[in-house]
Coordinates of C-alpha atoms and ligand atoms in Angstrom, one line a residue:
M1 CA -65.2 0.4 15.9
K2 CA -62.1 -1.5 15.0
L3 CA -59.7 -2.4 17.8
W4 CA -56.9 -1.2 15.6
G5 CA -58.8 1.7 14.0
G6 CA -56.7 4.6 15.4
R7 CA -54.3 4.8 12.4
F8 CA -57.1 4.7 9.8
K9 CA -59.1 7.5 8.2
A10 CA -61.4 5.5 6.0
D11 CA -63.6 2.5 6.9
T12 CA -62.6 -1.0 5.7
D13 CA -64.1 -2.0 2.4
R14 CA -67.0 -4.5 3.0
L15 CA -65.5 -7.0 0.7
V16 CA -62.1 -6.7 2.4
E17 CA -63.7 -7.3 5.8
E18 CA -65.3 -10.5 4.5
Y19 CA -62.2 -11.6 2.7
T20 CA -59.8 -11.1 5.6
S21 CA -62.2 -12.3 8.3
S22 CA -61.6 -15.7 9.9
I23 CA -64.4 -15.6 12.5
G24 CA -66.5 -18.0 10.4
F25 CA -64.1 -20.8 11.2
D26 CA -61.8 -19.7 14.1
K27 CA -64.8 -19.3 16.5
R28 CA -64.1 -22.9 17.1
L29 CA -61.1 -21.7 19.1
Y30 CA -63.1 -19.7 21.6
K31 CA -62.6 -22.0 24.6
Y32 CA -58.8 -22.0 24.1
D33 CA -58.7 -18.3 23.5
I34 CA -60.5 -17.6 26.8
Q35 CA -58.4 -20.2 28.7
G36 CA -55.2 -18.6 27.4
S37 CA -56.5 -15.1 28.2
I38 CA -57.3 -16.1 31.8
A39 CA -53.8 -17.5 32.3
H40 CA -52.4 -14.3 30.7
V41 CA -54.2 -11.9 33.1
K42 CA -53.3 -14.0 36.1
M43 CA -49.7 -13.6 35.1
L44 CA -50.1 -9.8 34.4
A45 CA -51.5 -9.4 38.0
K46 CA -48.8 -11.6 39.5
C47 CA -46.1 -9.5 37.8
E48 CA -47.9 -6.3 39.0
I49 CA -48.6 -5.2 35.4
I50 CA -52.3 -4.9 36.3
T51 CA -54.0 -4.9 39.7
E52 CA -55.6 -7.8 41.5
Q53 CA -59.0 -6.0 41.1
E54 CA -58.5 -5.6 37.4
R55 CA -57.6 -9.3 37.1
E56 CA -60.8 -10.3 38.9
Q57 CA -62.9 -8.0 36.7
I58 CA -61.3 -9.3 33.5
I59 CA -61.6 -13.0 34.5
A60 CA -65.2 -12.6 35.5
G61 CA -66.0 -10.9 32.2
L62 CA -64.2 -13.7 30.2
E63 CA -66.1 -16.3 32.1
E64 CA -69.4 -14.7 31.3
I65 CA -68.4 -14.5 27.6
L66 CA -67.6 -18.2 27.7
A67 CA -71.1 -18.9 29.1
E68 CA -72.6 -16.7 26.4
I69 CA -70.8 -18.5 23.6
E70 CA -71.7 -21.9 25.0
S71 CA -75.4 -21.0 25.4
G72 CA -75.5 -19.6 21.8
D73 CA -76.1 -16.1 23.0
F74 CA -72.9 -14.6 21.6
E75 CA -73.1 -12.6 18.4
F76 CA -70.0 -13.2 16.3
Q77 CA -69.2 -10.2 14.0
V78 CA -67.4 -10.4 10.7
S79 CA -66.3 -6.8 11.1
L80 CA -64.4 -7.8 14.2
E81 CA -62.3 -10.2 12.0
D82 CA -61.4 -13.1 14.3
I83 CA -62.2 -14.9 17.5
H84 CA -59.6 -12.9 19.4
M85 CA -61.0 -9.5 18.6
N86 CA -64.6 -10.6 18.9
I87 CA -64.0 -11.8 22.5
E88 CA -61.9 -8.7 23.4
Q89 CA -64.5 -6.3 22.1
R90 CA -67.2 -8.0 24.0
L91 CA -65.1 -7.9 27.1
T92 CA -64.8 -4.1 26.9
E93 CA -68.5 -3.8 26.2
K94 CA -69.2 -5.8 29.4
I95 CA -66.6 -4.4 31.9
G96 CA -65.6 -1.1 30.4
A97 CA -62.2 0.3 29.6
V98 CA -60.4 -2.1 31.9
G99 CA -61.1 -4.8 29.3
G100 CA -58.6 -3.0 27.2
K101 CA -55.8 -4.1 29.6
L102 CA -56.2 -7.8 28.7
H103 CA -54.0 -7.3 25.6
T104 CA -51.1 -5.8 27.5
A105 CA -47.8 -7.6 26.6
R106 CA -49.5 -9.7 24.0
S107 CA -50.1 -9.8 20.3
R108 CA -52.6 -11.7 18.2
N109 CA -49.6 -13.4 16.7
D110 CA -48.6 -15.2 19.9
Q111 CA -52.2 -15.4 20.9
V112 CA -53.3 -17.4 17.9
A113 CA -50.2 -19.6 18.1
L114 CA -51.3 -20.4 21.7
D115 CA -54.9 -21.1 20.8
M116 CA -53.8 -23.5 18.0
R117 CA -51.5 -25.3 20.4
L118 CA -54.1 -25.6 23.1
Y119 CA -56.7 -26.8 20.6
L120 CA -54.3 -29.4 19.0
R121 CA -53.1 -30.7 22.3
E122 CA -56.7 -31.5 23.3
Q123 CA -57.5 -33.0 19.9
L124 CA -54.4 -35.1 20.0
E125 CA -55.5 -36.7 23.3
D126 CA -58.9 -37.5 21.8
I127 CA -57.5 -38.9 18.7
Q128 CA -54.9 -41.0 20.5
G129 CA -57.7 -42.4 22.7
L130 CA -59.6 -43.4 19.5
V131 CA -56.5 -45.1 18.1
R132 CA -56.1 -47.1 21.2
K133 CA -59.8 -48.0 21.1
L134 CA -59.4 -49.4 17.5
Q135 CA -56.3 -51.3 18.6
Q136 CA -58.3 -52.9 21.4
V137 CA -61.0 -53.9 18.9
L138 CA -58.3 -55.5 16.7
L139 CA -56.8 -57.4 19.6
K140 CA -60.2 -58.7 20.6
L141 CA -61.1 -59.7 17.1
A142 CA -57.7 -61.4 16.6
E143 CA -58.2 -63.4 19.8
E144 CA -61.8 -64.4 18.8
N145 CA -60.7 -65.5 15.4
I146 CA -57.4 -67.1 16.3
D147 CA -58.2 -70.5 14.7
I148 CA -59.2 -69.1 11.3
I149 CA -56.6 -69.6 8.6
M150 CA -56.6 -67.4 5.4
P151 CA -54.4 -67.0 2.4
G152 CA -51.7 -64.4 2.8
Y153 CA -51.0 -62.4 -0.4
T154 CA -48.2 -60.7 -2.3
H155 CA -49.0 -59.0 -5.6
L156 CA -52.6 -59.8 -4.6
Q157 CA -51.7 -63.4 -5.6
R158 CA -52.1 -66.1 -3.0
A159 CA -48.8 -66.6 -1.3
Q160 CA -48.6 -68.5 2.0
P161 CA -51.3 -69.3 4.5
I162 CA -51.5 -67.1 7.6
R163 CA -54.0 -66.6 10.4
V164 CA -56.8 -63.9 10.2
A165 CA -55.5 -62.8 13.6
H166 CA -52.0 -62.3 12.1
H167 CA -53.5 -60.1 9.4
L168 CA -55.5 -58.1 12.0
L169 CA -52.4 -57.6 14.1
A170 CA -50.6 -56.2 11.1
Y171 CA -52.9 -53.2 11.3
Y172 CA -52.6 -53.2 15.1
Y173 CA -48.9 -52.4 14.7
K174 CA -49.4 -49.8 11.9
L175 CA -51.8 -48.0 14.4
D176 CA -49.3 -48.4 17.1
R177 CA -46.7 -46.5 15.1
D178 CA -49.4 -43.9 14.3
Y179 CA -50.0 -43.5 18.0
Q180 CA -46.3 -43.0 18.6
R181 CA -46.2 -40.4 15.8
L182 CA -49.0 -38.5 17.5
S183 CA -47.1 -38.6 20.8
D184 CA -44.1 -37.1 19.1
C185 CA -46.3 -34.4 17.7
Y186 CA -47.8 -33.8 21.1
A187 CA -44.4 -33.2 22.6
R188 CA -43.6 -30.5 20.0
T189 CA -47.0 -29.0 20.3
N190 CA -46.7 -28.8 24.1
V191 CA -44.5 -25.7 24.1
L192 CA -45.8 -22.3 25.3
P193 CA -45.7 -19.6 22.5
L194 CA -47.3 -16.8 24.5
G195 CA -44.9 -14.0 25.4
A196 CA -43.3 -13.9 21.9
G197 CA -45.5 -10.8 21.3
A198 CA -45.9 -9.7 17.7
L199 CA -42.4 -10.9 16.9
A200 CA -39.9 -9.5 19.3
G201 CA -41.1 -10.3 22.8
T202 CA -42.2 -7.5 25.1
T203 CA -40.8 -4.7 27.3
F204 CA -43.1 -5.7 30.2
P205 CA -41.6 -7.9 33.0
I206 CA -43.7 -10.9 32.2
D207 CA -43.4 -14.4 33.6
R208 CA -43.7 -17.0 30.8
Q209 CA -42.8 -19.9 33.0
F210 CA -45.9 -19.0 35.2
V211 CA -48.2 -19.0 32.1
A212 CA -46.7 -22.3 31.0
E213 CA -47.4 -23.9 34.3
E214 CA -50.9 -22.5 34.4
L215 CA -51.7 -24.0 31.0
G216 CA -49.7 -27.2 31.5
F217 CA -47.1 -26.6 28.9
A218 CA -43.9 -28.6 29.3
E219 CA -41.6 -25.9 27.9
V220 CA -41.4 -22.2 27.1
S221 CA -40.4 -21.4 23.5
Q222 CA -36.9 -19.8 23.2
N223 CA -37.0 -17.5 20.2
S224 CA -39.8 -15.1 19.7
L225 CA -39.4 -14.8 15.9
D226 CA -39.5 -18.6 15.5
T227 CA -42.4 -18.9 17.8
V228 CA -44.8 -16.6 15.9
S229 CA -43.7 -17.9 12.4
D230 CA -43.9 -21.6 13.3
R231 CA -46.6 -23.9 12.1
D232 CA -44.5 -27.0 12.1
F233 CA -46.6 -28.6 14.8
V234 CA -49.7 -28.3 12.5
I235 CA -47.8 -29.7 9.6
E236 CA -46.4 -32.5 11.7
F237 CA -50.0 -33.4 12.8
L238 CA -51.3 -33.3 9.2
S239 CA -48.5 -35.6 8.2
S240 CA -49.2 -38.1 11.0
A241 CA -52.9 -37.8 10.2
S242 CA -52.1 -38.5 6.5
T243 CA -50.2 -41.7 7.4
L244 CA -53.0 -42.8 9.8
M245 CA -55.6 -42.2 7.1
M246 CA -53.4 -44.1 4.6
H247 CA -53.5 -47.1 7.0
L248 CA -57.2 -46.9 7.4
S249 CA -57.6 -46.6 3.7
R250 CA -55.6 -49.7 3.0
F251 CA -57.6 -51.6 5.5
S252 CA -60.8 -50.2 4.0
E253 CA -59.7 -51.3 0.6
E254 CA -59.2 -54.9 1.9
L255 CA -62.6 -54.9 3.5
V256 CA -64.2 -53.7 0.3
L257 CA -62.5 -56.5 -1.6
W258 CA -63.2 -59.0 1.0
T259 CA -67.0 -58.3 1.0
A260 CA -67.1 -58.8 -2.8
K261 CA -68.7 -62.1 -3.9
E262 CA -65.4 -62.9 -5.6
F263 CA -63.8 -63.1 -2.1
E264 CA -66.6 -63.5 0.4
F265 CA -64.1 -63.4 3.2
V266 CA -66.0 -61.1 5.6
D267 CA -69.4 -59.9 6.3
I268 CA -69.9 -56.3 7.4
D269 CA -72.9 -55.8 9.6
D270 CA -76.0 -54.4 7.9
A271 CA -75.9 -51.4 10.2
F272 CA -72.7 -50.3 8.4
C273 CA -73.7 -50.9 4.8
T274 CA -76.2 -49.2 2.5
G275 CA -78.4 -50.2 -0.4
S276 CA -79.0 -49.2 -3.9
S277 CA -81.8 -47.0 -5.1
I278 CA -82.2 -49.2 -8.2
M279 CA -80.7 -52.6 -7.6
P280 CA -82.7 -54.4 -4.8
Q281 CA -80.0 -57.0 -4.2
K282 CA -77.2 -54.6 -3.3
K283 CA -75.5 -54.3 0.0
N284 CA -72.7 -51.8 -0.4
P285 CA -69.7 -51.3 1.9
D286 CA -70.1 -47.5 1.9
V287 CA -68.3 -46.9 5.2
P288 CA -64.9 -48.3 4.2
E289 CA -65.3 -46.8 0.8
L290 CA -65.8 -43.3 2.2
I291 CA -63.0 -43.7 4.7
R292 CA -60.8 -44.6 1.7
G293 CA -62.1 -41.7 -0.2
K294 CA -61.7 -39.1 2.6
T295 CA -58.0 -40.0 2.9
G296 CA -57.6 -37.7 -0.1
R297 CA -58.8 -34.6 1.6
V298 CA -56.4 -35.1 4.5
Y299 CA -53.4 -35.4 2.1
G300 CA -54.7 -32.3 0.5
H301 CA -54.6 -30.3 3.7
L302 CA -51.0 -31.4 4.3
M303 CA -50.0 -30.2 0.9
Q304 CA -52.0 -27.0 1.3
L305 CA -50.2 -26.0 4.5
L306 CA -46.8 -27.0 3.3
T307 CA -47.4 -24.8 0.2
V308 CA -48.8 -21.9 2.3
M309 CA -45.7 -21.9 4.5
K310 CA -42.9 -22.5 1.9
G311 CA -42.4 -18.9 0.7
L312 CA -43.1 -16.9 3.9
P313 CA -40.5 -14.5 5.3
L314 CA -40.3 -14.4 9.0
A315 CA -42.3 -13.8 11.1
Y316 CA -46.1 -13.7 11.0
N317 CA -47.9 -13.2 7.7
K318 CA -51.6 -13.1 7.1
D319 CA -51.2 -16.2 4.9
M320 CA -50.9 -18.2 8.1
Q321 CA -54.6 -17.7 8.8
E322 CA -55.0 -20.4 6.2
D323 CA -53.7 -22.9 8.7
K324 CA -57.0 -23.5 10.3
E325 CA -59.7 -24.9 8.1
G326 CA -57.5 -27.8 6.9
L327 CA -56.5 -28.6 10.5
F328 CA -60.1 -28.5 11.7
D329 CA -61.3 -30.6 8.8
T330 CA -58.5 -33.1 9.3
V331 CA -59.4 -33.5 13.0
D332 CA -63.1 -34.1 12.1
T333 CA -62.2 -36.5 9.3
L334 CA -59.8 -38.5 11.4
K335 CA -62.1 -38.7 14.4
G336 CA -65.0 -39.8 12.3
A337 CA -63.0 -42.4 10.5
L338 CA -61.5 -43.9 13.7
E339 CA -64.8 -44.0 15.5
L340 CA -66.6 -45.6 12.7
F341 CA -63.9 -48.1 12.0
S342 CA -63.9 -49.4 15.6
R343 CA -67.6 -49.8 15.6
M344 CA -67.8 -51.4 12.1
L345 CA -64.9 -53.8 12.8
A346 CA -66.3 -54.9 16.1
K347 CA -69.3 -56.2 14.2
T348 CA -67.5 -57.7 11.2
T349 CA -67.5 -61.5 10.9
F350 CA -65.1 -63.8 9.1
N351 CA -66.2 -66.6 6.8
Q352 CA -64.0 -69.4 8.1
Q353 CA -65.1 -72.0 5.5
R354 CA -64.4 -69.6 2.6
L355 CA -61.1 -68.3 4.0
E356 CA -59.8 -71.7 4.6
S357 CA -60.9 -73.3 1.3
T358 CA -59.2 -70.3 -0.4
A359 CA -56.1 -70.8 1.6
E360 CA -56.1 -74.5 0.5
E361 CA -56.1 -73.4 -3.2
G362 CA -53.4 -71.6 -5.1
F363 CA -50.5 -73.8 -3.8
T364 CA -50.0 -71.6 -0.8
N365 CA -48.1 -74.6 0.7
A366 CA -45.5 -74.8 -2.1
T367 CA -42.9 -73.0 0.1
D368 CA -43.4 -75.7 2.7
V369 CA -42.6 -78.4 0.1
A370 CA -39.4 -76.6 -0.7
D371 CA -38.5 -76.2 3.0
Y372 CA -39.2 -80.0 3.4
L373 CA -36.6 -80.7 0.7
V374 CA -34.1 -78.3 2.3
E375 CA -34.5 -80.1 5.6
K376 CA -33.6 -83.3 3.8
G377 CA -30.4 -81.7 2.5
L378 CA -31.2 -80.1 -0.8
P379 CA -29.9 -76.5 -1.4
F380 CA -32.9 -74.1 -1.4
R381 CA -32.5 -73.1 -5.0
E382 CA -32.7 -76.7 -6.2
A383 CA -35.7 -77.3 -4.0
H384 CA -37.4 -74.3 -5.5
E385 CA -36.9 -75.6 -9.0
V386 CA -38.2 -79.1 -8.1
V387 CA -41.3 -77.7 -6.5
G388 CA -41.9 -75.3 -9.4
K389 CA -42.0 -78.2 -11.7
T390 CA -44.3 -80.1 -9.3
V391 CA -46.7 -77.1 -9.2
L392 CA -46.7 -76.9 -12.9
Y393 CA -47.6 -80.6 -13.1
C394 CA -50.4 -80.1 -10.6
I395 CA -51.8 -77.1 -12.6
E396 CA -51.8 -79.3 -15.8
E397 CA -53.4 -82.2 -14.0
N398 CA -55.8 -80.0 -12.1
K399 CA -54.6 -81.4 -8.7
K400 CA -53.6 -80.0 -5.4
L401 CA -50.2 -80.8 -4.0
R402 CA -51.8 -82.9 -1.3
D403 CA -53.6 -85.0 -3.9
L404 CA -50.3 -86.3 -5.4
T405 CA -49.5 -90.0 -4.9
M406 CA -46.1 -91.1 -3.8
E407 CA -45.3 -92.3 -7.3
E408 CA -46.0 -88.8 -8.6
W409 CA -43.8 -87.1 -5.9
D410 CA -41.0 -89.5 -6.8
K411 CA -41.0 -88.3 -10.4
F412 CA -39.8 -84.9 -9.1
S413 CA -37.4 -86.0 -6.4
A414 CA -36.4 -89.2 -4.8
V415 CA -36.1 -87.4 -1.5
F416 CA -39.9 -87.2 -1.0
D417 CA -41.4 -89.6 1.6
E418 CA -44.7 -90.3 3.2
D419 CA -44.0 -87.6 5.8
I420 CA -44.6 -85.0 3.1
Y421 CA -48.4 -85.1 3.6
A422 CA -48.3 -84.0 7.2
K423 CA -46.1 -81.1 6.3
I424 CA -48.4 -79.5 3.8
T425 CA -51.8 -79.2 5.5
I426 CA -52.6 -75.5 6.0
E427 CA -52.5 -75.9 9.7
S428 CA -49.0 -77.3 9.7
S429 CA -47.9 -74.8 7.1
V430 CA -49.0 -71.9 9.3
D431 CA -47.9 -73.3 12.6
A432 CA -44.4 -74.2 11.2
R433 CA -43.9 -70.4 10.8
S434 CA -43.2 -69.8 14.4
S435 CA -40.3 -67.4 14.1
V436 CA -40.7 -64.2 16.1
G437 CA -43.6 -62.2 14.5
G438 CA -44.7 -65.2 12.4
P439 CA -48.3 -66.5 11.9
A440 CA -48.0 -69.7 14.0
K441 CA -50.8 -69.9 16.6
K442 CA -48.4 -70.0 19.5
E443 CA -46.6 -66.9 18.3
V444 CA -49.7 -64.9 17.5
L445 CA -51.2 -65.8 20.9
R446 CA -47.9 -64.6 22.5
V447 CA -48.1 -61.3 20.7
I448 CA -51.8 -60.8 21.6
E449 CA -51.0 -61.4 25.3
Q450 CA -48.0 -59.1 25.1
E451 CA -50.0 -56.3 23.6
K452 CA -53.0 -56.7 25.9
T453 CA -50.6 -56.2 28.8
K454 CA -49.1 -53.2 27.1
L455 CA -52.5 -51.5 26.5
A456 CA -53.9 -52.4 30.0
Ligands
LIG1 N1 -56.8 -14.4 12.6 C1 -55.4 -14.3 12.6 C2 -54.9 -15.7 12.2 O1 -55.6 -16.7 12.3 C3 -54.9 -14.0 13.9 C4 -53.5 -13.4 13.9 C5 -53.6 -12.0 13.3 N2 -52.4 -11.3 13.4 C6 -52.2 -10.2 12.6 N3 -51.1 -9.6 12.8 N4 -53.1 -9.9 11.7 O2 -53.8 -15.8 11.7

């Protein structure tokens, strides 16, 4: 029998039952549904809407149901549509008519909003923990590789030398902003929706503040119509998740490039690579490739929910049941990516010889030559022109800047002196960039210490 069957004469069409049912995926909310129901009945008893004895019976029943579900003994029924009605029906089966009092002063509309918020709050905590873990791995890796210099790029063309640690810390800060975005999302998720009813609150003398405290919500929502029609908190999470995945995807792309023979900057541990079924020599970076690839589905879930919500009149509409699968998949995808990334990165090694010889090539110290001329009084634009010509000469002569003799330097500017050689080693080039946030060893070490203290 349907919990809402009273008004109906005919049975629901089988296909309609299947089509409208969400139990196949929202059973994942069982724990939060029961947690929310327990807080709700405690409040009903406190407000004398049900008796103490009824409260005890209902809570005992719900706790048994929780145990049944966790031990795999619970039979989910498609005909009961969703997790809320599956649990409520089972409760009445177990404790009799009193089970029917659980849904007093409540609707599935505020109930599902509650379950979603409880679920997301917990997931946000897990995900933020995983972000912090990855940040720790990055700090450790930066510290361990502090002395390795690499070419920094713009347009994927060698630009100026930096430290590997500096490159790693770039991702550290992207993740730090991701962490902050998740904290913002947490604050807006952490608002109690229960008590909004179907759309217009309830006639019962309920105590929403009490429920909020029971469930650890920081606030109680202030407009019932808004509360049951709002999925902003899910959209905000999907948006933060998309940005986070975008960051992991960029990092993945770099790792894929860097493991290619053409770069050979890093080696990803065998445990995180796979082979080819036909080419015996292959060692493929499947993990970063798949993380890069899975970014697409997270973006998809964001677009999907934005599109579901855009035309909905207030308040609840069944369309909103479509908020769940994308959210669950995003949570799983994000957790998997973060976890694997930390583990893979912790075992990734940097090829110092190759990184540094690459940094030596491609005139990555050309800006230093220009800066040298500026220090000696030339306007920067003039210096830029002089060094451009010098570089062109080197390309034609197949030389590095540091190979030029004093006579050769003199051809481009009389200002050049013997002290030019010391200015253009890759170490001096990197360590001269000691402005705040720059790649100089001293500055990078300062940042590592600062962030270690912050995370501790
Ligand atoms: N399964 C529904 C959902 O996830 C629960 C809310 C149903 N409310 C309703 N009025 N049909 O959206």
